[in-house]
C-alpha positions in Angstrom: 15.7 13.1 16.1 15.3 16.3 14.1 11.6 17.2 14.1 11.9 18.6 10.5 13.4 15.3 9.4 10.6 13.4 11.1 7.9 15.6 9.4 9.6 15.1 6.1 9.6 11.3 6.6 5.9 11.3 7.6 4.9 13.6 4.7 6.8 11.5 2.2 5.4 8.2 3.6 1.8 9.6 3.4 2.3 10.9 -0.1 3.9 7.6 -1.2 1.0 5.5 0.2 -1.5 7.8 -1.5 0.3 7.7 -4.8 0.7 3.9 -4.8 -2.9 3.4 -3.9 -3.9 5.6 -6.8 -1.8 3.5 -9.1 -3.5 0.3 -7.8 -6.9 2.0 -8.2 -6.1 2.8 -11.9 -5.2 -0.8 -12.5 -8.5 -2.0 -10.9 -10.5 0.3 -13.2 -8.7 -1.3 -16.2 -9.6 -4.9 -15.3 -12.8 -6.9 -15.3 -13.9 -9.1 -12.4 -12.4 -12.2 -14.0 -9.1 -10.5 -14.4 -9.1 -9.1 -10.8 -9.6 -12.6 -9.4 -7.4 -14.4 -12.0 -4.7 -16.7 -10.7 -2.6 -19.2 -12.6 -2.2 -21.7 -9.7 -3.1 -22.0 -6.1 0.4 -20.8 -5.2 -0.3 -17.4 -6.9 -2.3 -14.5 -5.6 -5.0 -12.7 -7.6 -4.8 -8.9 -7.7 -7.9 -8.9 -5.5 -6.0 -11.0 -2.9 -3.1 -8.6 -2.9 -5.4 -5.6 -2.4 -7.2 -7.3 0.5 -3.8 -8.2 1.9 -2.6 -4.5 1.6 -5.7 -3.3 3.4 -5.1 -5.8 6.2 -1.4 -5.0 6.5 -1.9 -1.2 6.5 -4.7 -1.5 9.0 -2.8 -3.9 11.3 0.5 -2.0 11.3 -0.5 1.6 11.1 -4.2 2.0 12.1 -4.0 -0.5 14.9 -0.3 -0.8 15.7 0.7 2.8 15.4 -2.8 4.3 16.1 -3.5 2.0 19.1 -6.9 0.9 17.7 -8.2 -2.6 18.0 -6.7 -5.2 15.6 -9.3 -7.5 14.0 -7.2 -8.7 11.1 -7.8 -12.2 9.7 -4.7 -12.5 7.4 -5.4 -16.0 6.1 -8.8 -14.8 4.7 -7.0 -12.2 2.6 -5.4 -15.0 0.6 -8.1 -17.6 0.8 -10.8 -15.4 -1.0 -11.5 -16.4 -4.6 -14.3 -13.9 -5.3 -17.0 -11.9 -3.7 -15.4 -8.4 -3.7 -15.9 -6.2 -6.8 -13.2 -3.9 -8.2 -15.2 -0.9 -7.1 -15.4 -2.3 -3.5 -11.6 -3.0 -3.6 -11.0 0.6 -4.6 -13.2 1.9 -1.8 -11.6 -0.4 0.8 -8.1 0.5 -0.3 -8.8 4.2 -0.5 -10.5 4.3 2.9 -7.7 2.3 4.5 -4.9 4.5 3.1 -6.8 7.7 4.2 -7.1 6.3 7.7 -3.4 5.4 7.8 -2.4 8.9 6.5 -4.6 10.5 9.2 -2.9 8.3 11.8 0.7 9.1 10.9 0.4 12.8 9.9 0.1 14.2 13.5 2.9 12.0 15.0 5.7 13.7 16.9 9.4 12.9 17.1 8.8 11.3 20.5 6.0 9.1 19.2 8.0 8.0 16.2 10.6 6.6 18.6 8.1 4.7 20.7 8.3 0.9 20.6 5.5 -1.3 19.3 4.9 -5.0 18.9 2.9 -5.6 15.8 2.3 -9.1 14.3 4.9 -10.4 16.7 7.6 -8.0 15.5 9.0 -5.4 17.8 10.3 -2.0 16.6 9.7 1.7 16.6 6.7 3.5 15.1 9.1 4.8 12.4 10.1 1.3 11.6 6.5 0.2 11.4 5.7 3.0 8.9 8.8 2.2 6.9 7.8 -1.4 6.8 4.3 -0.6 5.5 5.5 1.8 2.8 8.0 -0.8 1.6 5.5 -3.6 1.7 2.9 -1.6 -0.1 5.4 -0.7 -2.8 6.4 -4.3 -3.4 2.8 -5.5 -3.8 2.0 -2.4 -6.0 4.7 -3.5 -8.3 3.2 -7.0 -8.5 -0.2 -5.5 -9.3 1.2 -3.2 -12.0 3.0 -6.1 -13.6 -0.1 -8.4 -13.5 -2.2 -5.6 -15.0 0.3 -5.1 -17.8 0.3 -8.9 -18.4 -3.5 -9.1 -18.4 -4.1 -6.0 -20.6 -1.0 -5.4 -22.6 -1.4 -1.7 -21.7 1.3 0.8 -21.0 0.1 2.2 -17.6 1.8 5.5 -18.4 3.2 6.3 -14.9 6.6 7.3 -16.3 5.7 8.8 -19.7 7.2 12.1 -18.5 10.6 10.4 -18.7 10.3 9.6 -22.4 11.8 13.0 -23.4 14.7 14.6 -21.6 13.1 18.0 -21.4 9.7 16.9 -20.1 9.0 18.5 -16.7 7.2 16.5 -14.0 5.9 17.1 -10.5 7.6 14.3 -8.7 11.0 14.7 -7.1 11.5 11.0 -6.9 9.7 8.1 -8.8 
């Protein structure tokens, strides 16, 4: 694989995880504890559960799976929790987890990205593991953004730069 392409993939993956974590953090600052832990039924997840789940997933797949560190994830607890973690604590956990993941993937080489790993019972390359995490993180970020809009009625403003055709913005892709 082209080393330049590998580095572009790793850079974009790190930037996307950081960006999405920032959007979740913004949502958490807009919500009170009741809203963070709100769920309509037992079949639904609270925003807090989704954040705990993202921390567990990123840590298991990237920090442990890619970074070869011990895996101590207890996935069922991520969804079973009904309280006990504040919005500020969720922000700190998410930020720390994403920073650790970014530090794990940034120095990877082309050869390392092609290495096989078995994570959570799934076998694939390191590159596939990173792709899985970014996709998974993005999906749950969308759920958190939607729930925040439903709970607050607020426009989160992430795409306000697109409201006028001439408005410049820093992103090359949304």
